[in-house]
PDB file of C-alpha atoms and ligand atoms in Angstrom:
ATOM      1  CA  UNK A 106     -26.026  15.879 -16.175  1.00 98.00           C
ATOM      2  CA  UNK A 107     -26.442  14.103 -19.483  1.00 98.00           C
ATOM      3  CA  UNK A 108     -23.281  12.172 -20.250  1.00 98.00           C
ATOM      4  CA  UNK A 109     -22.446  10.629 -23.627  1.00 98.00           C
ATOM      5  CA  UNK A 110     -19.924   7.814 -24.021  1.00 98.00           C
ATOM      6  CA  UNK A 111     -18.062   7.535 -27.334  1.00 98.00           C
ATOM      7  CA  UNK A 112     -16.548   4.092 -27.955  1.00 98.00           C
ATOM      8  CA  UNK A 113     -19.108   2.656 -25.524  1.00 98.00           C
ATOM      9  CA  UNK A 114     -18.512  -0.980 -26.566  1.00 98.00           C
ATOM     10  CA  UNK A 115     -14.793  -0.872 -25.698  1.00 97.00           C
ATOM     11  CA  UNK A 116     -13.213  -2.239 -22.511  1.00 96.00           C
ATOM     12  CA  UNK A 117     -13.318   1.203 -20.874  1.00 96.00           C
ATOM     13  CA  UNK A 118     -16.511   2.237 -22.700  1.00 98.00           C
ATOM     14  CA  UNK A 119     -18.562  -0.476 -20.962  1.00 98.00           C
ATOM     15  CA  UNK A 120     -17.070   0.473 -17.579  1.00 97.00           C
ATOM     16  CA  UNK A 121     -17.969   4.108 -18.250  1.00 98.00           C
ATOM     17  CA  UNK A 122     -21.601   3.190 -18.985  1.00 98.00           C
ATOM     18  CA  UNK A 123     -21.674   1.262 -15.684  1.00 98.00           C
ATOM     19  CA  UNK A 124     -20.134   4.224 -13.829  1.00 98.00           C
ATOM     20  CA  UNK A 125     -22.734   6.651 -15.251  1.00 98.00           C
ATOM     21  CA  UNK A 126     -25.461   4.241 -14.079  1.00 98.00           C
ATOM     22  CA  UNK A 127     -23.954   4.090 -10.560  1.00 97.00           C
ATOM     23  CA  UNK A 128     -23.386   7.849 -10.149  1.00 97.00           C
ATOM     24  CA  UNK A 129     -26.147  10.037  -8.689  1.00 96.00           C
ATOM     25  CA  UNK A 130     -26.695  13.128 -10.843  1.00 96.00           C
ATOM     26  CA  UNK A 131     -25.434  11.421 -14.015  1.00 98.00           C
ATOM     27  CA  UNK A 132     -27.712  10.209 -16.801  1.00 98.00           C
ATOM     28  CA  UNK A 133     -26.651   8.315 -19.937  1.00 98.00           C
ATOM     29  CA  UNK A 134     -27.299  10.512 -22.996  1.00 98.00           C
ATOM     30  CA  UNK A 135     -26.252   7.737 -25.400  1.00 98.00           C
ATOM     31  CA  UNK A 136     -23.227   6.034 -26.882  1.00 98.00           C
ATOM     32  CA  UNK A 137     -21.351   5.808 -30.171  1.00 98.00           C
ATOM     33  CA  UNK A 138     -19.090   3.248 -31.779  1.00 98.00           C
ATOM     34  CA  UNK A 139     -16.927   3.170 -34.893  1.00 98.00           C
ATOM     35  CA  UNK A 140     -19.117   2.914 -38.041  1.00 97.00           C
ATOM     36  CA  UNK A 141     -17.947  -0.668 -38.777  1.00 97.00           C
ATOM     37  CA  UNK A 142     -18.555  -1.935 -35.201  1.00 98.00           C
ATOM     38  CA  UNK A 143     -20.898  -4.889 -34.613  1.00 98.00           C
ATOM     39  CA  UNK A 144     -22.259  -2.999 -31.582  1.00 98.00           C
ATOM     40  CA  UNK A 145     -24.106  -0.389 -33.700  1.00 98.00           C
ATOM     41  CA  UNK A 146     -27.853  -0.642 -32.953  1.00 98.00           C
ATOM     42  CA  UNK A 147     -27.349  -2.435 -29.629  1.00 98.00           C
ATOM     43  CA  UNK A 148     -28.430  -0.996 -26.271  1.00 98.00           C
ATOM     44  CA  UNK A 149     -25.294   0.497 -24.594  1.00 98.00           C
ATOM     45  CA  UNK A 150     -26.610  -0.284 -21.108  1.00 98.00           C
ATOM     46  CA  UNK A 151     -27.383  -3.934 -21.893  1.00 98.00           C
ATOM     47  CA  UNK A 152     -23.955  -4.305 -23.487  1.00 98.00           C
ATOM     48  CA  UNK A 153     -22.511  -3.158 -20.150  1.00 98.00           C
ATOM     49  CA  UNK A 154     -24.567  -5.781 -18.268  1.00 98.00           C
ATOM     50  CA  UNK A 155     -27.218  -3.319 -17.053  1.00 98.00           C
ATOM     51  CA  UNK A 156     -31.016  -3.252 -17.504  1.00 97.00           C
ATOM     52  CA  UNK A 157     -32.179  -1.923 -20.913  1.00 97.00           C
ATOM     53  CA  UNK A 158     -32.071   1.869 -21.393  1.00 97.00           C
ATOM     54  CA  UNK A 159     -34.109   2.145 -24.608  1.00 97.00           C
ATOM     55  CA  UNK A 160     -31.056   3.814 -26.230  1.00 98.00           C
ATOM     56  CA  UNK A 161     -29.268   2.481 -29.313  1.00 98.00           C
ATOM     57  CA  UNK A 162     -25.570   2.768 -30.116  1.00 98.00           C
ATOM     58  CA  UNK A 163     -25.043   5.084 -33.101  1.00 98.00           C
ATOM     59  CA  UNK A 164     -22.008   6.155 -35.153  1.00 98.00           C
ATOM     60  CA  UNK A 165     -23.069   9.819 -35.481  1.00 98.00           C
ATOM     61  CA  UNK A 166     -20.809  11.536 -32.938  1.00 98.00           C
ATOM     62  CA  UNK A 167     -22.217  14.995 -33.673  1.00 98.00           C
ATOM     63  CA  UNK A 168     -25.727  13.856 -32.648  1.00 98.00           C
ATOM     64  CA  UNK A 169     -24.313  12.547 -29.353  1.00 98.00           C
ATOM     65  CA  UNK A 170     -22.419  15.787 -28.627  1.00 98.00           C
ATOM     66  CA  UNK A 171     -25.604  17.792 -29.282  1.00 98.00           C
ATOM     67  CA  UNK A 172     -27.589  15.576 -26.867  1.00 98.00           C
ATOM     68  CA  UNK A 173     -24.953  15.629 -24.067  1.00 98.00           C
ATOM     69  CA  UNK A 174     -23.685  18.065 -21.427  1.00 98.00           C
ATOM     70  CA  UNK A 175     -20.367  16.186 -21.332  1.00 98.00           C
ATOM     71  CA  UNK A 176     -18.877  13.406 -23.470  1.00 98.00           C
ATOM     72  CA  UNK A 177     -16.358  10.868 -22.160  1.00 98.00           C
ATOM     73  CA  UNK A 178     -13.915   9.458 -24.708  1.00 98.00           C
ATOM     74  CA  UNK A 179     -11.647   6.435 -24.173  1.00 98.00           C
ATOM     75  CA  UNK A 180     -11.094   5.413 -27.808  1.00 98.00           C
ATOM     76  CA  UNK A 181      -8.122   5.942 -30.161  1.00 97.00           C
ATOM     77  CA  UNK A 182      -6.158   9.170 -30.824  1.00 98.00           C
ATOM     78  CA  UNK A 183      -7.534   9.845 -34.329  1.00 98.00           C
ATOM     79  CA  UNK A 184     -11.146   9.570 -33.091  1.00 98.00           C
ATOM     80  CA  UNK A 185     -10.494  11.675 -29.983  1.00 98.00           C
ATOM     81  CA  UNK A 186      -9.029  14.513 -32.080  1.00 98.00           C
ATOM     82  CA  UNK A 187     -12.214  14.541 -34.213  1.00 98.00           C
ATOM     83  CA  UNK A 188     -14.314  14.489 -31.029  1.00 98.00           C
ATOM     84  CA  UNK A 189     -12.347  17.449 -29.613  1.00 98.00           C
ATOM     85  CA  UNK A 190     -13.295  19.477 -32.720  1.00 98.00           C
ATOM     86  CA  UNK A 191     -16.967  18.540 -32.149  1.00 98.00           C
ATOM     87  CA  UNK A 192     -16.695  19.575 -28.492  1.00 98.00           C
ATOM     88  CA  UNK A 193     -15.373  22.969 -29.613  1.00 98.00           C
ATOM     89  CA  UNK A 194     -18.167  23.387 -32.196  1.00 98.00           C
ATOM     90  CA  UNK A 195     -21.001  22.392 -29.841  1.00 98.00           C
ATOM     91  CA  UNK A 196     -19.531  23.761 -26.570  1.00 97.00           C
ATOM     92  CA  UNK A 197     -20.003  20.314 -24.985  1.00 98.00           C
ATOM     93  CA  UNK A 198     -17.463  19.392 -22.287  1.00 98.00           C
ATOM     94  CA  UNK A 199     -15.050  16.568 -23.172  1.00 98.00           C
ATOM     95  CA  UNK A 200     -13.222  14.074 -20.960  1.00 98.00           C
ATOM     96  CA  UNK A 201     -10.554  12.542 -23.232  1.00 98.00           C
ATOM     97  CA  UNK A 202      -9.047   9.492 -21.523  1.00 97.00           C
ATOM     98  CA  UNK A 203      -7.375   8.162 -24.679  1.00 97.00           C
ATOM     99  CA  UNK A 204      -3.562   7.974 -24.520  1.00 93.00           C
ATOM    100  CA  UNK A 205      -0.801   7.836 -27.130  1.00 92.00           C
ATOM    101  CA  UNK A 206      -1.285  11.205 -28.883  1.00 96.00           C
ATOM    102  CA  UNK A 207       1.399  12.680 -31.156  1.00 96.00           C
ATOM    103  CA  UNK A 208       2.470  16.240 -30.343  1.00 94.00           C
ATOM    104  CA  UNK A 209       0.353  17.504 -33.275  1.00 98.00           C
ATOM    105  CA  UNK A 210      -2.740  15.632 -32.029  1.00 98.00           C
ATOM    106  CA  UNK A 211      -2.218  16.956 -28.495  1.00 98.00           C
ATOM    107  CA  UNK A 212      -1.984  20.515 -29.894  1.00 98.00           C
ATOM    108  CA  UNK A 213      -5.406  20.051 -31.567  1.00 98.00           C
ATOM    109  CA  UNK A 214      -6.959  19.008 -28.242  1.00 98.00           C
ATOM    110  CA  UNK A 215      -5.448  22.061 -26.570  1.00 98.00           C
ATOM    111  CA  UNK A 216      -6.852  24.259 -29.349  1.00 98.00           C
ATOM    112  CA  UNK A 217     -10.353  22.818 -28.791  1.00 98.00           C
ATOM    113  CA  UNK A 218     -10.058  23.739 -25.095  1.00 98.00           C
ATOM    114  CA  UNK A 219     -10.358  27.367 -26.227  1.00 98.00           C
ATOM    115  CA  UNK A 220     -14.071  26.707 -26.871  1.00 98.00           C
ATOM    116  CA  UNK A 221     -15.033  23.860 -24.478  1.00 98.00           C
ATOM    117  CA  UNK A 222     -14.154  22.619 -20.997  1.00 98.00           C
ATOM    118  CA  UNK A 223     -11.787  19.655 -21.416  1.00 98.00           C
ATOM    119  CA  UNK A 224     -10.499  17.549 -18.518  1.00 98.00           C
ATOM    120  CA  UNK A 225      -7.596  15.506 -19.836  1.00 98.00           C
ATOM    121  CA  UNK A 226      -5.712  13.021 -17.685  1.00 96.00           C
ATOM    122  CA  UNK A 227      -3.451  10.132 -18.541  1.00 91.00           C
ATOM    123  CA  UNK A 228      -4.968   8.520 -15.466  1.00 93.00           C
ATOM    124  CA  UNK A 229      -8.219   9.385 -13.661  1.00 95.00           C
ATOM    125  CA  UNK A 230      -7.408   7.579 -10.390  1.00 93.00           C
ATOM    126  CA  UNK A 231      -6.981   9.561  -7.164  1.00 89.00           C
ATOM    127  CA  UNK A 232      -3.966   7.434  -6.192  1.00 93.00           C
ATOM    128  CA  UNK A 233      -2.022   8.104  -9.394  1.00 95.00           C
ATOM    129  CA  UNK A 234      -2.647  11.825  -9.069  1.00 92.00           C
ATOM    130  CA  UNK A 235      -1.134  11.681  -5.567  1.00 91.00           C
ATOM    131  CA  UNK A 236       1.779   9.682  -7.056  1.00 94.00           C
ATOM    132  CA  UNK A 237       2.323  12.472  -9.631  1.00 95.00           C
ATOM    133  CA  UNK A 238       2.591  15.064  -6.842  1.00 92.00           C
ATOM    134  CA  UNK A 239       4.946  12.876  -4.779  1.00 94.00           C
ATOM    135  CA  UNK A 240       7.141  12.211  -7.822  1.00 97.00           C
ATOM    136  CA  UNK A 241       7.611  15.924  -8.572  1.00 95.00           C
ATOM    137  CA  UNK A 242       8.347  16.598  -4.901  1.00 95.00           C
ATOM    138  CA  UNK A 243      10.867  13.734  -4.571  1.00 97.00           C
ATOM    139  CA  UNK A 244      12.642  14.701  -7.817  1.00 97.00           C
ATOM    140  CA  UNK A 245      13.058  18.245  -6.530  1.00 96.00           C
ATOM    141  CA  UNK A 246      14.265  17.150  -3.065  1.00 96.00           C
ATOM    142  CA  UNK A 247      16.640  14.389  -4.185  1.00 96.00           C
ATOM    143  CA  UNK A 248      18.678  16.211  -6.815  1.00 87.00           C
ATOM    144  CA  UNK A 249      20.637  14.968  -9.833  1.00 88.00           C
ATOM    145  CA  UNK A 250      22.797  12.372  -8.009  1.00 93.00           C
ATOM    146  CA  UNK A 251      19.673  10.190  -7.992  1.00 97.00           C
ATOM    147  CA  UNK A 252      18.945   8.442 -11.301  1.00 98.00           C
ATOM    148  CA  UNK A 253      15.199   8.344 -12.114  1.00 98.00           C
ATOM    149  CA  UNK A 254      13.650   5.295 -13.810  1.00 98.00           C
ATOM    150  CA  UNK A 255       9.944   4.743 -14.498  1.00 98.00           C
ATOM    151  CA  UNK A 256       8.614   1.194 -14.822  1.00 98.00           C
ATOM    152  CA  UNK A 257       5.132   0.282 -16.010  1.00 98.00           C
ATOM    153  CA  UNK A 258       3.224  -2.931 -16.717  1.00 98.00           C
ATOM    154  CA  UNK A 259      -0.109  -3.309 -18.532  1.00 98.00           C
ATOM    155  CA  UNK A 260      -2.285  -6.031 -20.059  1.00 97.00           C
ATOM    156  CA  UNK A 261      -1.367  -7.606 -23.398  1.00 97.00           C
ATOM    157  CA  UNK A 262      -4.002  -5.616 -25.353  1.00 97.00           C
ATOM    158  CA  UNK A 263      -2.498  -2.168 -24.702  1.00 96.00           C
ATOM    159  CA  UNK A 264      -1.372  -0.561 -27.981  1.00 94.00           C
ATOM    160  CA  UNK A 265       0.758   2.445 -26.919  1.00 94.00           C
ATOM    161  CA  UNK A 266       4.049   2.494 -24.973  1.00 96.00           C
ATOM    162  CA  UNK A 267       5.201   3.811 -22.589  1.00 97.00           C
ATOM    163  CA  UNK A 268       1.768   4.299 -21.007  1.00 96.00           C
ATOM    164  CA  UNK A 269       0.318   7.805 -20.834  1.00 95.00           C
ATOM    165  CA  UNK A 270       0.644   7.580 -17.046  1.00 96.00           C
ATOM    166  CA  UNK A 271       4.350   6.651 -17.251  1.00 98.00           C
ATOM    167  CA  UNK A 272       4.934   9.684 -19.479  1.00 97.00           C
ATOM    168  CA  UNK A 273       2.960  11.892 -17.064  1.00 96.00           C
ATOM    169  CA  UNK A 274       5.167  10.596 -14.223  1.00 98.00           C
ATOM    170  CA  UNK A 275       8.212  11.457 -16.360  1.00 98.00           C
ATOM    171  CA  UNK A 276       6.817  14.968 -16.890  1.00 97.00           C
ATOM    172  CA  UNK A 277       6.268  15.319 -13.135  1.00 97.00           C
ATOM    173  CA  UNK A 278       9.844  14.191 -12.363  1.00 98.00           C
ATOM    174  CA  UNK A 279      11.250  16.528 -15.025  1.00 98.00           C
ATOM    175  CA  UNK A 280       9.187  19.440 -13.674  1.00 97.00           C
ATOM    176  CA  UNK A 281      10.511  18.692 -10.163  1.00 96.00           C
ATOM    177  CA  UNK A 282      14.054  18.923 -11.540  1.00 96.00           C
ATOM    178  CA  UNK A 283      13.301  21.977 -13.663  1.00 97.00           C
ATOM    179  CA  UNK A 284      14.177  20.231 -16.954  1.00 97.00           C
ATOM    180  CA  UNK A 285      12.316  19.454 -20.185  1.00 97.00           C
ATOM    181  CA  UNK A 286      11.403  15.741 -20.432  1.00 97.00           C
ATOM    182  CA  UNK A 287      11.923  15.810 -24.226  1.00 96.00           C
ATOM    183  CA  UNK A 288      15.612  16.627 -23.627  1.00 97.00           C
ATOM    184  CA  UNK A 289      16.284  13.936 -20.992  1.00 97.00           C
ATOM    185  CA  UNK A 290      13.930  11.068 -21.849  1.00 97.00           C
ATOM    186  CA  UNK A 291      15.526   7.631 -22.387  1.00 96.00           C
ATOM    187  CA  UNK A 292      12.747   5.572 -23.982  1.00 94.00           C
ATOM    188  CA  UNK A 293      14.540   2.588 -25.523  1.00 90.00           C
ATOM    189  CA  UNK A 294      17.589   0.641 -24.385  1.00 94.00           C
ATOM    190  CA  UNK A 295      18.809  -2.298 -26.447  1.00 95.00           C
ATOM    191  CA  UNK A 296      22.246  -3.732 -27.210  1.00 97.00           C
ATOM    192  CA  UNK A 297      25.495  -1.811 -26.570  1.00 95.00           C
ATOM    193  CA  UNK A 298      23.916   1.283 -25.039  1.00 94.00           C
ATOM    194  CA  UNK A 299      26.966   2.650 -23.198  1.00 96.00           C
ATOM    195  CA  UNK A 300      26.712   3.932 -19.639  1.00 96.00           C
ATOM    196  CA  UNK A 301      23.584   5.606 -18.375  1.00 96.00           C
ATOM    197  CA  UNK A 302      23.519   9.341 -19.241  1.00 94.00           C
ATOM    198  CA  UNK A 303      23.605  11.466 -16.078  1.00 94.00           C
ATOM    199  CA  UNK A 304      20.334  13.340 -15.572  1.00 95.00           C
ATOM    200  CA  UNK A 305      18.273  11.239 -17.976  1.00 97.00           C
ATOM    201  CA  UNK A 306      14.854   9.855 -17.011  1.00 98.00           C
ATOM    202  CA  UNK A 307      14.497   6.241 -18.172  1.00 98.00           C
ATOM    203  CA  UNK A 308      11.370   4.268 -19.082  1.00 98.00           C
ATOM    204  CA  UNK A 309      10.805   0.509 -19.034  1.00 98.00           C
ATOM    205  CA  UNK A 310       7.662  -1.104 -20.410  1.00 98.00           C
ATOM    206  CA  UNK A 311       6.258  -4.557 -19.563  1.00 98.00           C
ATOM    207  CA  UNK A 312       3.187  -6.125 -21.191  1.00 98.00           C
ATOM    208  CA  UNK A 313       1.341  -9.273 -20.203  1.00 98.00           C
ATOM    209  CA  UNK A 314      -1.816 -10.980 -19.013  1.00 98.00           C
ATOM    210  CA  UNK A 315      -4.638  -8.787 -17.787  1.00 96.00           C
ATOM    211  CA  UNK A 316      -2.641  -6.336 -15.616  1.00 97.00           C
ATOM    212  CA  UNK A 317      -4.866  -3.243 -15.213  1.00 96.00           C
ATOM    213  CA  UNK A 318      -1.964  -0.809 -14.660  1.00 97.00           C
ATOM    214  CA  UNK A 319       1.167  -0.889 -12.449  1.00 98.00           C
ATOM    215  CA  UNK A 320       3.556   2.076 -12.216  1.00 98.00           C
ATOM    216  CA  UNK A 321       6.738   2.576 -10.194  1.00 98.00           C
ATOM    217  CA  UNK A 322       9.085   5.537 -10.004  1.00 98.00           C
ATOM    218  CA  UNK A 323      12.575   4.546  -8.833  1.00 98.00           C
ATOM    219  CA  UNK A 324      15.120   7.060  -7.526  1.00 98.00           C
ATOM    220  CA  UNK A 325      18.563   5.390  -7.297  1.00 98.00           C
ATOM    221  CA  UNK A 326      21.814   6.875  -5.935  1.00 97.00           C
ATOM    222  CA  UNK A 327      25.133   5.150  -5.108  1.00 97.00           C
ATOM    223  CA  UNK A 328      23.969   4.437  -1.551  1.00 96.00           C
ATOM    224  CA  UNK A 329      20.208   4.107  -1.489  1.00 98.00           C
ATOM    225  CA  UNK A 330      17.048   3.691  -3.512  1.00 98.00           C
ATOM    226  CA  UNK A 331      13.510   5.018  -3.160  1.00 98.00           C
ATOM    227  CA  UNK A 332      10.631   3.353  -5.011  1.00 98.00           C
ATOM    228  CA  UNK A 333       7.101   4.781  -5.137  1.00 97.00           C
ATOM    229  CA  UNK A 334       4.507   2.453  -6.661  1.00 97.00           C
ATOM    230  CA  UNK A 335       0.852   2.376  -7.589  1.00 97.00           C
ATOM    231  CA  UNK A 336      -1.168  -0.651  -8.671  1.00 98.00           C
ATOM    232  CA  UNK A 337      -4.663  -0.350 -10.111  1.00 97.00           C
ATOM    233  CA  UNK A 338      -6.832  -3.319  -9.118  1.00 95.00           C
ATOM    234  CA  UNK A 339      -9.905  -2.678 -11.282  1.00 94.00           C
ATOM    235  CA  UNK A 340     -10.346  -0.529 -14.401  1.00 92.00           C
ATOM    236  CA  UNK A 341     -13.679   0.653 -12.968  1.00 93.00           C
ATOM    237  CA  UNK A 342     -11.451   2.995 -10.947  1.00 94.00           C
ATOM    238  CA  UNK A 343     -10.596   5.036 -14.078  1.00 95.00           C
ATOM    239  CA  UNK A 344     -14.227   5.088 -15.199  1.00 97.00           C
ATOM    240  CA  UNK A 345     -15.427   6.407 -11.819  1.00 95.00           C
ATOM    241  CA  UNK A 346     -12.781   9.157 -11.916  1.00 95.00           C
ATOM    242  CA  UNK A 347     -13.698  10.136 -15.474  1.00 97.00           C
ATOM    243  CA  UNK A 348     -17.414  10.432 -14.607  1.00 97.00           C
ATOM    244  CA  UNK A 349     -16.456  12.502 -11.562  1.00 96.00           C
ATOM    245  CA  UNK A 350     -14.524  14.783 -13.963  1.00 97.00           C
ATOM    246  CA  UNK A 351     -17.548  14.953 -16.292  1.00 98.00           C
ATOM    247  CA  UNK A 352     -19.809  16.125 -13.430  1.00 98.00           C
ATOM    248  CA  UNK A 353     -17.159  18.657 -12.370  1.00 97.00           C
ATOM    249  CA  UNK A 354     -17.320  20.398 -15.783  1.00 98.00           C
ATOM    250  CA  UNK A 355     -20.835  21.735 -15.060  1.00 97.00           C
ATOM    251  CA  UNK A 356     -20.613  25.546 -15.269  1.00 91.00           C
ATOM    252  CA  UNK A 357     -16.835  25.460 -15.922  1.00 97.00           C
ATOM    253  CA  UNK A 358     -15.665  27.936 -18.576  1.00 98.00           C
ATOM    254  CA  UNK A 359     -13.729  26.624 -21.603  1.00 98.00           C
ATOM    255  CA  UNK A 360     -10.190  25.565 -20.766  1.00 98.00           C
ATOM    256  CA  UNK A 361      -7.840  22.599 -20.483  1.00 98.00           C
ATOM    257  CA  UNK A 362      -8.134  21.123 -16.993  1.00 98.00           C
ATOM    258  CA  UNK A 363      -6.429  18.198 -15.281  1.00 95.00           C
ATOM    259  CA  UNK A 364      -7.600  15.646 -12.720  1.00 93.00           C
ATOM    260  CA  UNK A 365      -5.643  17.657 -10.155  1.00 89.00           C
ATOM    261  CA  UNK A 366      -8.134  20.521 -10.717  1.00 93.00           C
ATOM    262  CA  UNK A 367     -11.069  18.116 -10.277  1.00 94.00           C
ATOM    263  CA  UNK A 368      -9.608  16.650  -7.071  1.00 90.00           C
ATOM    264  CA  UNK A 369      -8.821  20.119  -5.716  1.00 86.00           C
ATOM    265  CA  UNK A 370      -5.056  19.488  -5.463  1.00 79.00           C
ATOM    266  CA  UNK A 371      -4.139  22.695  -7.301  1.00 68.00           C
TER     267      UNK A 371
HETATM  268  P1  NAD B  50     -10.642  -0.705 -26.478  1.00 60.40           P
HETATM  269  O1  NAD B  50      -9.930  -1.018 -27.761  1.00 60.40           O
HETATM  270  O2  NAD B  50     -11.238  -1.820 -25.690  1.00 60.40           O
HETATM  271  O3  NAD B  50     -11.825   0.353 -26.761  1.00 60.40           O
HETATM  272  C1  NAD B  50     -11.758   1.422 -27.683  1.00 60.40           C
HETATM  273  C2  NAD B  50     -13.128   1.523 -28.346  1.00 60.40           C
HETATM  274  O4  NAD B  50     -13.175   2.723 -29.144  1.00 60.40           O
HETATM  275  C3  NAD B  50     -13.449   0.347 -29.296  1.00 60.40           C
HETATM  276  O5  NAD B  50     -14.697  -0.215 -28.950  1.00 60.40           O
HETATM  277  C4  NAD B  50     -13.466   1.003 -30.671  1.00 60.40           C
HETATM  278  O6  NAD B  50     -14.372   0.375 -31.577  1.00 60.40           O
HETATM  279  C5  NAD B  50     -13.928   2.413 -30.298  1.00 60.40           C
HETATM  280  N1  NAD B  50     -13.698   3.399 -31.361  1.00 60.40           N
HETATM  281  C6  NAD B  50     -12.642   3.526 -32.206  1.00 60.40           C
HETATM  282  N2  NAD B  50     -12.844   4.542 -33.075  1.00 60.40           N
HETATM  283  C7  NAD B  50     -14.060   5.089 -32.763  1.00 60.40           C
HETATM  284  C8  NAD B  50     -14.824   6.164 -33.290  1.00 60.40           C
HETATM  285  N3  NAD B  50     -14.393   6.914 -34.327  1.00 60.40           N
HETATM  286  N4  NAD B  50     -16.021   6.448 -32.720  1.00 60.40           N
HETATM  287  C9  NAD B  50     -16.478   5.706 -31.676  1.00 60.40           C
HETATM  288  N5  NAD B  50     -15.802   4.664 -31.145  1.00 60.40           N
HETATM  289  C10 NAD B  50     -14.604   4.370 -31.669  1.00 60.40           C
HETATM  290  O7  NAD B  50      -9.573   0.112 -25.617  1.00 60.40           O
HETATM  291  P2  NAD B  50      -9.603   0.434 -24.037  1.00 60.40           P
HETATM  292  O8  NAD B  50      -8.788  -0.570 -23.297  1.00 60.40           O
HETATM  293  O9  NAD B  50     -11.007   0.692 -23.594  1.00 60.40           O
HETATM  294  O10 NAD B  50      -8.722   1.784 -23.999  1.00 60.40           O
HETATM  295  C11 NAD B  50      -9.114   2.927 -24.759  1.00 60.40           C
HETATM  296  C12 NAD B  50      -8.120   4.067 -24.501  1.00 60.40           C
HETATM  297  O11 NAD B  50      -8.238   4.504 -23.140  1.00 60.40           O
HETATM  298  C13 NAD B  50      -6.635   3.689 -24.688  1.00 60.40           C
HETATM  299  O12 NAD B  50      -5.967   4.804 -25.295  1.00 60.40           O
HETATM  300  C14 NAD B  50      -6.131   3.511 -23.260  1.00 60.40           C
HETATM  301  O13 NAD B  50      -4.747   3.743 -23.106  1.00 60.40           O
HETATM  302  C15 NAD B  50      -6.935   4.579 -22.544  1.00 60.40           C
HETATM  303  N6  NAD B  50      -7.063   4.412 -21.086  1.00 60.40           N
HETATM  304  C16 NAD B  50      -6.927   5.535 -20.333  1.00 60.40           C
HETATM  305  C17 NAD B  50      -7.108   5.489 -18.964  1.00 60.40           C
HETATM  306  C18 NAD B  50      -7.060   6.783 -18.170  1.00 60.40           C
HETATM  307  O14 NAD B  50      -7.282   6.769 -16.937  1.00 60.40           O
HETATM  308  N7  NAD B  50      -6.806   7.925 -18.822  1.00 60.40           N
HETATM  309  C19 NAD B  50      -7.398   4.270 -18.340  1.00 60.40           C
HETATM  310  C20 NAD B  50      -7.553   3.127 -19.139  1.00 60.40           C
HETATM  311  C21 NAD B  50      -7.391   3.209 -20.517  1.00 60.40           C
END
């Protein structure tokens, strides 16, 4: 399959180019960058530390969508929303790994899934997708006497908080309890907060160094505590999962899919 990488000079973009190179059945269709990027005109493969591909990084996303069977997008929300519209227009599959969408932006991605296969995941690792399933199961089994707190840590360059994965874990816990996360989410605690609200799901965010991505879900009652944790060791993990998702879209009808569909968990 021909796979295009938008934002191919970014931290994840370079990993994605490497993952395409390392995956049998995947071929790099090309890469784009923001119009003002210094990387325009460079070879996306060489930028990722690979032998030259003869391709040049362009800023014309439409041309890349037309040349690709699937496009992988780890950029910024405003760019990903524009790319989702291009996926819908061209029928090209899209793997949007970007996090930090507003509800309106997320609705536009869901609308595009009416015309193209889209595999969206806050996290493309197998381990985190198992953690999501375990979190929903534990929340259902443990009941409301257990407080649920979600803790995440990422590198100092991350721009959105809490992480998309932390929010997905919150959604999984809320689904396990049969509640709406928007009604029970406790995102910020500072100063005289009063006692913890029964039934709320709390989030704590840490940032520092080069941490690739740590997540813990803590279930705490009066007598005991359960903690389920995942630590990503190398961001290549997300890139490999995203390319696996891109290959999976071959012959899939339009629709919004998750990594759980790709991994066969559902
Ligand atoms: P980064 O800043 O290193 O890279 C983003 C790249 O996108 C930059 O090179 C930027 O120039 C480019 N870009 C911006 N606008 C563009 C446009 N219109 N067209 C083409 N390129 C454009 O960031 P990063 O660390 O690689 O992370 C990118 C996103 O991926 C973040 O939202 C992050 O949270 C998310 N992420 C998701 C997962 C996952 O598994 N879902 C894993 C890691 C990171």
